[in-house]
Coordinates of C-alpha atoms in Angstrom, one line a residue:
Chain A
M1 CA 0.1 -0.2 0.2
T2 CA 1.7 2.8 -0.9
L3 CA -0.2 5.2 1.0
F4 CA 0.8 4.4 3.9
G5 CA 3.0 1.4 2.9
S6 CA 7.0 1.4 3.8
L7 CA 8.3 2.4 0.3
P8 CA 12.3 1.0 -0.6
D9 CA 16.0 3.0 -0.2
L10 CA 16.3 4.8 -3.1
T11 CA 19.9 5.9 -4.3
T12 CA 19.7 9.8 -4.8
F13 CA 19.6 9.9 -8.6
E14 CA 16.3 7.6 -8.4
F15 CA 14.6 9.9 -5.6
N16 CA 15.8 13.1 -8.5
V17 CA 14.5 11.9 -11.7
V18 CA 11.7 11.7 -10.1
D19 CA 11.2 14.4 -8.1
N20 CA 12.7 16.7 -11.5
M21 CA 9.6 14.8 -13.6
F22 CA 6.8 15.8 -10.9
S23 CA 8.2 19.4 -11.9
L24 CA 8.8 18.9 -15.5
T25 CA 4.6 18.1 -14.9
V26 CA 4.3 20.7 -12.8
A27 CA 5.2 23.6 -15.7
T28 CA 4.1 21.8 -18.1
M29 CA 1.2 21.9 -16.5
G30 CA 0.5 25.4 -15.6
A31 CA 1.9 26.4 -19.1
A32 CA -0.8 24.0 -21.4
A33 CA -3.3 25.7 -18.6
L34 CA -2.0 28.8 -19.5
F35 CA -2.4 28.6 -22.8
F36 CA -5.9 27.3 -22.7
F37 CA -7.4 29.9 -20.6
F38 CA -6.3 32.7 -22.9
G39 CA -5.7 30.8 -26.0
R40 CA -10.1 30.6 -25.9
T41 CA -10.5 33.2 -28.0
L42 CA -8.6 31.9 -31.0
V43 CA -11.5 29.9 -31.7
A44 CA -14.9 30.4 -32.4
P45 CA -17.4 31.0 -30.0
K46 CA -18.4 27.5 -30.0
Y47 CA -15.5 25.7 -29.2
R48 CA -14.3 27.7 -26.0
P49 CA -16.2 25.6 -23.7
A50 CA -14.2 22.9 -25.0
L51 CA -11.4 25.1 -24.5
M52 CA -12.3 25.7 -20.3
V53 CA -12.4 22.6 -19.7
S54 CA -8.7 21.7 -21.1
G55 CA -7.9 24.3 -18.7
L56 CA -9.4 22.7 -15.9
V57 CA -8.8 19.7 -16.6
V58 CA -4.5 20.5 -16.3
A59 CA -4.2 23.2 -14.1
I60 CA -6.3 20.8 -11.3
A61 CA -3.1 18.7 -12.4
C62 CA -1.0 20.5 -11.8
Y63 CA -2.0 21.7 -8.0
H64 CA -1.9 17.3 -7.6
Y65 CA 0.8 17.8 -9.1
F66 CA 3.0 20.3 -7.2
M67 CA 1.6 18.8 -4.1
I68 CA 3.0 15.0 -5.0
R69 CA 5.8 16.2 -5.4
L70 CA 5.4 17.9 -1.7
S71 CA 4.1 14.4 -0.5
W72 CA 7.6 12.6 -1.7
Q73 CA 9.5 15.2 -0.5
G74 CA 8.6 14.5 3.2
A75 CA 8.5 10.8 2.3
Y76 CA 11.9 10.6 1.8
K77 CA 14.9 12.0 4.0
F78 CA 18.6 12.4 2.6
G79 CA 20.7 9.8 4.1
E80 CA 25.1 9.6 4.0
D81 CA 24.8 8.8 0.2
S82 CA 21.2 7.8 -0.7
F83 CA 17.5 8.5 0.6
T84 CA 15.1 6.5 3.2
A85 CA 12.1 6.9 3.3
T86 CA 10.9 8.8 6.9
G87 CA 8.1 6.5 7.2
K88 CA 5.5 9.8 6.8
G89 CA 4.1 6.9 3.6
F90 CA 4.3 8.9 0.1
N91 CA 0.4 9.7 -0.7
D92 CA -1.6 8.0 -3.8
F93 CA -4.8 9.7 -2.7
Y94 CA -3.7 13.1 -5.0
R95 CA -3.7 10.7 -7.7
Y96 CA -7.0 9.9 -7.2
A97 CA -8.8 12.6 -6.6
D98 CA -7.2 14.3 -10.1
W99 CA -8.3 10.8 -12.4
I100 CA -11.8 11.9 -10.2
L101 CA -12.1 15.0 -11.7
T102 CA -10.3 15.3 -14.4
V103 CA -10.4 11.5 -16.4
P104 CA -14.5 12.9 -16.3
L105 CA -14.0 16.2 -17.7
L106 CA -12.0 14.9 -20.4
M107 CA -14.9 13.3 -21.7
V108 CA -16.6 16.5 -21.9
E109 CA -13.6 18.2 -23.6
L110 CA -14.4 15.4 -26.5
I111 CA -18.0 15.9 -26.2
A112 CA -17.6 19.4 -26.5
V113 CA -15.8 19.9 -29.3
M114 CA -17.7 17.9 -31.1
S115 CA -20.9 20.8 -30.8
L116 CA -22.6 17.7 -31.5
A117 CA -27.1 18.6 -31.4
K118 CA -28.4 17.9 -27.8
G119 CA -30.4 15.7 -28.1
L120 CA -27.0 13.4 -29.2
A121 CA -23.9 14.9 -27.3
R122 CA -25.9 14.9 -24.0
P123 CA -26.7 11.2 -24.0
L124 CA -23.3 10.4 -25.2
L125 CA -22.0 12.8 -22.3
I126 CA -24.0 11.4 -19.2
K127 CA -22.8 8.1 -20.4
L128 CA -18.9 8.6 -20.3
V129 CA -18.7 11.0 -17.3
V130 CA -20.1 7.9 -15.5
A131 CA -18.2 5.4 -16.6
A132 CA -15.3 7.3 -15.8
A133 CA -16.1 8.5 -12.3
L134 CA -16.9 4.8 -11.5
M135 CA -13.5 3.3 -13.8
I136 CA -11.6 5.4 -11.7
G137 CA -13.4 4.4 -7.9
L138 CA -13.9 1.3 -8.3
G139 CA -10.0 1.8 -8.6
Y140 CA -9.0 3.3 -5.0
P141 CA -10.3 0.1 -2.6
G142 CA -7.9 -1.9 -5.3
E143 CA -5.3 0.5 -4.8
V144 CA -5.3 1.3 -0.8
T145 CA -5.0 -2.9 0.2
N146 CA -2.7 -5.2 0.7
D147 CA -5.3 -8.5 0.3
W148 CA -4.6 -9.8 -3.3
K149 CA -7.9 -10.6 -3.8
T150 CA -9.0 -7.7 -2.9
L151 CA -7.0 -6.1 -5.6
V152 CA -7.7 -8.1 -8.5
L153 CA -11.5 -8.0 -7.0
F154 CA -11.6 -4.4 -7.6
G155 CA -8.9 -4.5 -10.7
V156 CA -11.6 -6.2 -12.7
L157 CA -14.8 -4.6 -11.4
S158 CA -12.5 -1.1 -12.2
T159 CA -12.3 -2.2 -14.9
V160 CA -16.1 -3.0 -16.6
P161 CA -16.9 1.0 -16.7
F162 CA -13.5 1.0 -18.6
L163 CA -14.1 -1.4 -21.2
Y164 CA -17.8 0.3 -21.0
I165 CA -16.2 3.4 -22.1
L166 CA -14.6 1.8 -25.1
Y167 CA -17.8 0.5 -26.6
V168 CA -19.3 3.8 -26.4
L169 CA -16.5 6.0 -27.6
W170 CA -15.4 3.7 -30.5
V171 CA -18.9 2.2 -31.7
E172 CA -21.4 5.5 -30.3
L173 CA -19.1 8.6 -30.8
G174 CA -17.6 7.0 -34.2
K175 CA -21.1 7.1 -36.0
A176 CA -20.7 10.6 -35.1
I177 CA -17.2 11.4 -36.0
A178 CA -17.9 9.9 -39.4
T179 CA -20.6 13.7 -39.1
Q180 CA -17.9 16.0 -38.7
P181 CA -16.3 17.7 -41.3
E182 CA -13.5 15.7 -43.0
A183 CA -10.1 18.4 -41.8
V184 CA -11.2 17.4 -38.2
Q185 CA -11.6 13.6 -38.0
T186 CA -7.9 12.5 -38.3
L187 CA -7.9 14.4 -35.1
L188 CA -10.7 13.5 -33.0
S189 CA -9.7 9.6 -33.9
L190 CA -6.3 10.3 -33.5
A191 CA -7.6 12.2 -29.7
R192 CA -10.0 8.5 -29.1
I193 CA -5.9 6.5 -29.5
V194 CA -4.8 9.1 -27.5
I195 CA -7.6 8.5 -24.4
V196 CA -6.7 4.0 -25.2
V197 CA -3.2 4.4 -25.2
T198 CA -2.2 6.3 -22.3
W199 CA -5.1 5.1 -19.8
M200 CA -3.2 1.6 -20.9
F201 CA -0.3 2.5 -18.9
Y202 CA -3.1 3.9 -15.3
P203 CA -3.9 -0.9 -14.8
I204 CA -0.7 -2.0 -15.9
A205 CA 0.6 0.4 -13.1
Y206 CA -2.0 -1.4 -10.7
A207 CA -0.9 -4.6 -11.3
I208 CA 2.1 -4.3 -11.1
R209 CA 2.1 -3.2 -8.2
G210 CA 3.4 -6.8 -6.7
D211 CA 1.3 -8.1 -3.7
S212 CA 2.6 -6.4 -0.7
L213 CA 5.1 -2.8 -2.6
P214 CA 5.1 -0.2 -4.6
G215 CA 7.1 -1.2 -7.9
A216 CA 7.6 -5.0 -6.9
I217 CA 6.8 -6.9 -9.8
P218 CA 7.5 -10.7 -8.4
G219 CA 9.9 -12.4 -10.2
I220 CA 11.1 -9.4 -12.2
V221 CA 11.4 -6.8 -9.7
P222 CA 12.2 -7.8 -6.3
E223 CA 10.6 -6.1 -3.5
K224 CA 11.8 -2.9 -2.4
S225 CA 13.4 -2.2 -5.1
G226 CA 13.9 1.3 -6.8
L227 CA 13.1 0.0 -10.0
G228 CA 9.4 0.0 -9.6
V229 CA 8.9 3.3 -8.1
V230 CA 10.7 5.4 -10.3
G231 CA 8.8 3.6 -13.2
T232 CA 5.8 4.2 -11.8
Q233 CA 6.2 7.5 -10.7
V234 CA 7.4 8.7 -14.5
G235 CA 5.1 6.2 -16.1
Y236 CA 1.9 8.1 -14.2
A237 CA 3.9 11.5 -14.9
I238 CA 4.7 10.9 -19.3
A239 CA 0.3 9.5 -18.9
D240 CA -1.0 12.6 -17.6
I241 CA 0.6 15.0 -19.6
T242 CA 0.0 13.1 -23.4
A243 CA -3.7 12.7 -21.9
K244 CA -4.3 16.2 -20.1
A245 CA -1.5 18.7 -22.0
G246 CA -1.3 16.2 -25.5
F247 CA -4.7 15.9 -25.6
G248 CA -5.9 19.2 -24.3
L249 CA -3.9 20.5 -27.6
L250 CA -5.7 18.4 -29.4
I251 CA -8.9 19.3 -28.5
F252 CA -7.3 23.0 -29.1
F253 CA -6.5 21.7 -33.1
I254 CA -9.9 20.7 -33.1
A255 CA -11.3 23.9 -32.6
R256 CA -8.8 26.3 -34.5
T257 CA -9.8 23.8 -37.4
K258 CA -14.0 23.5 -37.3
S259 CA -13.4 27.8 -36.6
E260 CA -11.3 28.0 -39.4
L261 CA -14.2 26.3 -41.4
L262 CA -17.5 28.0 -40.9
T263 CA -18.8 30.0 -44.1
E264 CA -19.8 33.8 -43.8
E265 CA -22.6 32.2 -43.1
E266 CA -21.8 30.1 -39.9
R267 CA -19.5 33.1 -39.6
A268 CA -22.1 36.0 -38.8
E269 CA -24.0 33.9 -36.9
Q270 CA -20.8 33.6 -35.0
V271 CA -19.9 37.3 -34.8
K272 CA -24.0 38.1 -33.4
A273 CA -23.2 35.8 -30.7
A274 CA -19.8 37.3 -30.0
G275 CA -21.1 40.1 -29.5
V276 CA -22.8 38.6 -26.5
M277 CA -20.5 36.6 -25.5
V278 CA -16.2 37.5 -26.4
Chain B
M1 CA 28.9 17.7 -11.7
T2 CA 26.3 20.8 -10.5
L3 CA 23.6 18.8 -10.3
F4 CA 24.2 16.4 -6.9
G5 CA 28.5 17.6 -6.9
S6 CA 30.2 19.8 -4.4
L7 CA 29.6 22.7 -4.7
P8 CA 32.7 25.5 -3.8
D9 CA 32.0 27.4 -0.6
L10 CA 31.8 31.7 -1.5
T11 CA 31.9 34.4 -0.1
T12 CA 28.3 36.0 1.1
F13 CA 29.2 39.0 -1.5
E14 CA 29.3 35.7 -3.8
F15 CA 26.3 34.3 -2.5
N16 CA 23.9 37.1 -2.0
V17 CA 25.0 37.7 -6.1
V18 CA 23.8 35.2 -7.6
D19 CA 20.2 34.8 -4.7
N20 CA 19.4 38.3 -6.3
M21 CA 20.0 37.8 -10.0
F22 CA 17.1 34.7 -9.8
S23 CA 15.1 36.9 -7.9
L24 CA 15.6 39.2 -9.6
T25 CA 14.6 36.8 -12.8
V26 CA 11.7 35.9 -11.1
A27 CA 10.4 39.8 -11.2
T28 CA 11.2 40.5 -15.0
M29 CA 10.4 36.8 -15.9
G30 CA 6.3 37.5 -14.6
A31 CA 6.4 40.9 -15.5
A32 CA 6.5 40.0 -19.4
A33 CA 4.0 36.4 -19.1
L34 CA 2.0 39.3 -17.6
F35 CA 2.3 42.1 -20.6
F36 CA 2.1 39.0 -23.2
F37 CA -0.8 38.3 -22.3
F38 CA -2.6 40.8 -21.7
G39 CA -1.2 42.2 -24.2
R40 CA -1.7 40.1 -26.5
T41 CA -4.9 42.1 -27.7
L42 CA -2.6 45.3 -28.8
V43 CA -1.9 43.6 -32.1
A44 CA -4.7 42.0 -34.7
P45 CA -5.5 38.4 -34.2
K46 CA -3.6 37.3 -36.3
Y47 CA -0.4 37.4 -35.0
R48 CA -2.6 37.2 -31.0
P49 CA -0.8 33.2 -31.2
A50 CA 2.7 34.0 -31.4
L51 CA 2.5 36.5 -28.5
M52 CA 0.5 33.6 -26.0
V53 CA 3.3 31.4 -26.4
S54 CA 5.9 34.1 -25.8
G55 CA 3.7 34.4 -22.3
L56 CA 4.1 30.6 -22.3
V57 CA 7.7 30.7 -22.4
V58 CA 8.2 33.4 -19.6
A59 CA 5.5 32.3 -17.8
I60 CA 7.3 28.9 -17.5
A61 CA 11.2 30.8 -16.9
C62 CA 8.8 32.4 -14.0
Y63 CA 8.3 29.1 -12.2
H64 CA 11.8 27.5 -12.4
Y65 CA 14.0 29.7 -11.5
F66 CA 11.8 30.1 -8.3
M67 CA 12.4 26.6 -7.9
I68 CA 16.5 27.2 -9.4
R69 CA 16.2 30.1 -6.1
L70 CA 14.6 27.8 -3.7
S71 CA 17.3 24.8 -4.4
W72 CA 20.5 27.9 -4.2
Q73 CA 19.5 28.9 -1.5
G74 CA 19.2 24.8 0.1
A75 CA 22.2 24.0 -1.7
Y76 CA 23.9 26.4 0.3
K77 CA 24.0 27.1 4.6
F78 CA 25.8 30.1 6.8
G79 CA 28.6 29.1 7.9
E80 CA 31.9 31.6 10.0
D81 CA 31.2 34.6 7.7
S82 CA 30.7 32.5 4.9
F83 CA 28.3 30.4 2.4
T84 CA 29.3 26.4 2.7
A85 CA 27.0 23.5 1.0
T86 CA 25.1 21.6 2.6
G87 CA 25.5 18.5 0.7
K88 CA 22.1 18.8 -1.1
G89 CA 22.9 19.6 -4.2
F90 CA 22.1 22.4 -6.1
N91 CA 19.9 20.9 -9.4
D92 CA 21.0 22.0 -12.2
F93 CA 17.3 19.5 -13.7
Y94 CA 15.9 22.5 -13.5
R95 CA 16.6 24.8 -16.4
Y96 CA 17.3 21.9 -18.7
A97 CA 13.3 21.0 -17.9
D98 CA 12.7 24.7 -18.2
W99 CA 15.0 25.2 -22.1
I100 CA 13.1 21.8 -23.2
L101 CA 9.8 23.5 -22.4
T102 CA 10.5 27.0 -23.6
V103 CA 13.5 27.1 -26.8
P104 CA 11.3 24.7 -29.2
L105 CA 8.4 27.1 -27.8
L106 CA 10.6 30.2 -28.6
M107 CA 11.0 29.0 -32.4
V108 CA 6.9 28.4 -33.0
E109 CA 7.5 32.7 -31.4
L110 CA 9.0 33.4 -34.6
I111 CA 7.5 31.6 -37.6
A112 CA 3.5 31.7 -36.3
V113 CA 4.3 36.1 -35.1
M114 CA 5.4 35.6 -39.3
S115 CA 2.2 34.9 -40.2
L116 CA 3.4 32.7 -43.4
A117 CA 1.2 29.9 -45.9
K118 CA 1.1 26.4 -44.1
G119 CA 2.4 25.3 -46.4
L120 CA 5.9 26.9 -45.6
A121 CA 5.6 27.6 -42.0
R122 CA 4.4 24.2 -41.4
P123 CA 7.8 22.7 -42.6
L124 CA 9.8 25.3 -41.5
L125 CA 8.6 24.6 -37.7
I126 CA 8.5 20.9 -37.6
K127 CA 12.3 21.1 -38.2
L128 CA 13.6 24.0 -36.0
V129 CA 11.1 22.3 -33.5
V130 CA 12.7 18.5 -33.0
A131 CA 16.3 20.2 -33.7
A132 CA 15.8 22.2 -30.8
A133 CA 14.7 20.0 -28.8
L134 CA 17.7 17.6 -29.6
M135 CA 19.7 20.4 -29.1
I136 CA 18.8 20.7 -25.8
G137 CA 17.9 16.7 -24.8
L138 CA 21.3 16.1 -26.2
G139 CA 23.2 18.2 -23.8
Y140 CA 21.8 16.7 -20.8
P141 CA 24.1 13.4 -20.6
G142 CA 26.7 15.5 -21.0
E143 CA 25.6 18.3 -18.4
V144 CA 25.5 16.2 -15.5
T145 CA 28.6 13.4 -16.6
N146 CA 31.9 14.0 -14.9
D147 CA 33.6 11.7 -17.5
W148 CA 35.7 14.1 -20.1
K149 CA 34.7 11.7 -22.8
T150 CA 31.1 11.9 -22.2
L151 CA 31.2 15.8 -22.0
V152 CA 32.9 16.5 -25.3
L153 CA 30.6 13.2 -26.9
F154 CA 27.9 14.5 -25.9
G155 CA 28.9 19.0 -26.9
V156 CA 29.4 17.6 -30.2
L157 CA 26.0 15.9 -30.7
S158 CA 24.4 18.5 -29.3
T159 CA 26.2 21.3 -31.9
V160 CA 25.0 19.2 -34.8
P161 CA 21.3 20.0 -33.8
F162 CA 22.8 23.5 -33.4
L163 CA 23.9 24.6 -36.1
Y164 CA 21.6 22.9 -38.0
I165 CA 19.2 25.6 -36.8
L166 CA 21.5 28.7 -37.8
Y167 CA 20.9 26.8 -41.0
V168 CA 17.6 26.7 -41.9
L169 CA 17.2 30.1 -39.4
W170 CA 19.7 31.9 -42.7
V171 CA 19.0 30.5 -45.7
E172 CA 14.9 28.7 -45.8
L173 CA 14.2 31.2 -43.7
G174 CA 16.2 33.6 -45.1
K175 CA 14.4 34.0 -48.2
A176 CA 11.1 33.3 -46.5
I177 CA 11.6 36.8 -43.8
A178 CA 13.0 39.1 -47.7
T179 CA 9.7 38.2 -48.8
Q180 CA 7.6 40.1 -45.3
P181 CA 7.5 44.0 -45.3
E182 CA 10.2 46.4 -45.3
A183 CA 8.9 47.6 -41.4
V184 CA 9.7 44.1 -40.5
Q185 CA 12.5 43.2 -42.0
T186 CA 15.5 44.6 -39.3
L187 CA 13.0 43.6 -36.6
L188 CA 13.2 39.7 -37.9
S189 CA 16.9 39.9 -38.6
L190 CA 17.7 41.7 -35.2
A191 CA 15.3 38.5 -33.3
R192 CA 17.5 35.9 -34.9
I193 CA 20.5 37.6 -33.9
V194 CA 18.9 37.7 -30.7
I195 CA 18.8 34.0 -30.8
V196 CA 22.4 33.9 -31.9
V197 CA 23.8 35.3 -30.0
T198 CA 22.2 34.4 -26.5
W199 CA 22.6 30.4 -27.7
M200 CA 26.1 31.0 -27.2
F201 CA 26.5 32.0 -23.6
Y202 CA 25.7 28.6 -23.1
P203 CA 27.3 25.8 -25.1
I204 CA 30.9 28.4 -23.1
A205 CA 29.0 27.6 -19.4
Y206 CA 29.3 24.6 -20.6
A207 CA 32.2 24.5 -22.2
I208 CA 34.0 25.6 -18.6
R209 CA 32.9 23.5 -16.2
G210 CA 36.2 22.4 -16.1
D211 CA 36.6 17.9 -15.8
S212 CA 35.0 18.1 -11.7
L213 CA 34.2 21.6 -10.9
P214 CA 31.5 24.0 -11.4
G215 CA 32.9 26.7 -13.6
A216 CA 36.3 25.6 -13.3
I217 CA 38.2 26.8 -16.1
P218 CA 41.2 24.9 -15.9
G219 CA 44.5 26.9 -15.6
I220 CA 42.1 30.3 -15.5
V221 CA 39.5 30.3 -12.9
P222 CA 40.7 27.8 -10.5
E223 CA 38.8 23.9 -8.8
K224 CA 36.4 25.1 -6.2
S225 CA 36.1 28.5 -7.1
G226 CA 33.2 31.0 -5.9
L227 CA 33.7 32.9 -8.7
G228 CA 33.1 30.6 -11.5
V229 CA 29.5 29.3 -10.5
V230 CA 28.5 32.8 -9.4
G231 CA 29.3 34.2 -12.7
T232 CA 27.8 30.9 -14.8
Q233 CA 24.5 31.3 -12.3
V234 CA 24.6 34.6 -13.0
G235 CA 25.4 34.8 -16.7
Y236 CA 22.6 31.8 -17.3
A237 CA 20.3 34.7 -16.0
I238 CA 20.9 37.3 -18.5
A239 CA 21.4 34.8 -20.9
D240 CA 17.6 33.8 -20.3
I241 CA 16.6 37.0 -19.1
T242 CA 17.2 38.1 -23.0
A243 CA 16.2 34.6 -24.6
K244 CA 13.3 35.6 -23.3
A245 CA 11.9 38.3 -22.7
G246 CA 13.9 40.4 -24.8
F247 CA 13.9 38.0 -28.1
G248 CA 10.2 37.8 -26.6
L249 CA 9.4 41.5 -26.9
L250 CA 11.0 41.7 -29.9
I251 CA 8.1 39.7 -31.1
F252 CA 5.4 42.0 -29.6
F253 CA 7.2 44.6 -31.5
I254 CA 6.7 42.9 -35.0
A255 CA 3.1 41.8 -33.8
R256 CA 2.5 45.4 -34.0
T257 CA 4.6 46.6 -36.7
K258 CA 2.3 44.2 -38.4
S259 CA -0.8 45.5 -37.1
E260 CA -0.3 48.8 -38.5
L261 CA 0.3 47.9 -41.5
L262 CA -3.1 46.9 -42.4
T263 CA -4.0 47.5 -45.8
E264 CA -8.3 48.8 -45.5
E265 CA -9.1 45.4 -46.9
E266 CA -7.0 43.1 -44.9
R267 CA -7.7 45.8 -41.7
A268 CA -11.4 44.8 -42.8
E269 CA -11.6 41.3 -42.8
Q270 CA -9.5 41.2 -39.5
V271 CA -12.0 43.8 -38.2
K272 CA -14.8 40.2 -39.2
A273 CA -12.7 37.1 -37.9
A274 CA -11.8 39.6 -34.9
G275 CA -15.6 39.5 -34.4
V276 CA -15.1 35.8 -33.5
M277 CA -11.6 35.5 -32.7
V278 CA -11.5 38.5 -30.3

């Protein structure tokens, strides 16, 4: 159990790789938040809510990575020539707090940028948001347990909404993507792929946690190994940067492309609306 | 190796010169970020993305200099009448994290403010961004090594993309600059020169690091000398302020000049677009 469990000793290098990766993530998420918030006026008003939500996601992640880094620094103390656990533990709940807030919002981003008819958007949105929240919520009891059976049970339970999300994204959303302008269909498909590929990292990290210690892979990475902890934390950071800042950038390009594709008439309509909501 | 290596003792004056320079840099970068973000509406909508990116660069640098300063303060403790190393080390990774994020963005600024046709801008942008990322990434293994051969090897490897950037900026971008309004050609050339002149400082600092200690110049600045550390850190700060805030200001003047040069027709088009995209 990462939350209060014992952490392996780390070399100075190992400790700093994780510590620096957390700092890089704070900077990236913070910069992305500034870009999405200030950049919302670079797209037509219709697509601005999508950029606002992108901004929220990375702003929340920026805060959590700042806190994760403080927790990491509090979890270790510098010994003679290595870092040893202080016993305070490393607080993994920040990650779950982040995901429970941001993963449903990522679904909102994707639906918002498509600007579908309300009758089409609402049911898709409800399905995706509820499934995303269930997926994260059901994962947590497995994350904090030391019991193999509980870990597997909640791992499986959490996989059910994940598979349902895949079904909705590919089967139901697939039809909606086909109605979008050709110029953004590739970007939308790419956004969907980014979701699946980056999300695959999380269950892998969940599974390799091993039977008692963070990062232990039975038969490969010994218990109390620094490598497992470093790999897991750096992997989470890379997955989060891609799934949040990278995904948001795709949403921005989709919104920008759709803004440029507006006809004279639509533009005139938007100008009228812009008078109210610029 | 600056990252975890031993740092020379410093006089109170030497310690404070660096500490104060870091604070001055935080203030400058933060102020520049406010100017570029809020000032984006002072230029025509077409040039606002360039100002947004300028804002991101200095906001990222502001965060990193704040962290660099904290690391500097943690790396030293006040002794009887001088500052001695605490052993925690001074974290140079912040600089590389900063550069890997901001140097490609500086290339984006330059291309964005030129507002070239997409077919012209995209290949230039890809070449410059990839080369910039490679240049920074290849420098890092050399920065953190204590081995002369590794230092020289990665120094040379990192110089290859640097020379390629110079080639693209002077040969390929040169043609594009010639098509720009006469009033901004000098400013664009100046921006290009700022890039080269300020970037020259980084390989010099990289090289004079000496064979074991930060800032040691064999035969000139003795090892464990405070002068080398102070010179390197103050030099980095000045180079960063010039290359980021100064460069961004040039981009702002280019955008402002181009906005003023718009013909009545272009102005009308921009106003229409602005209705949508203010």
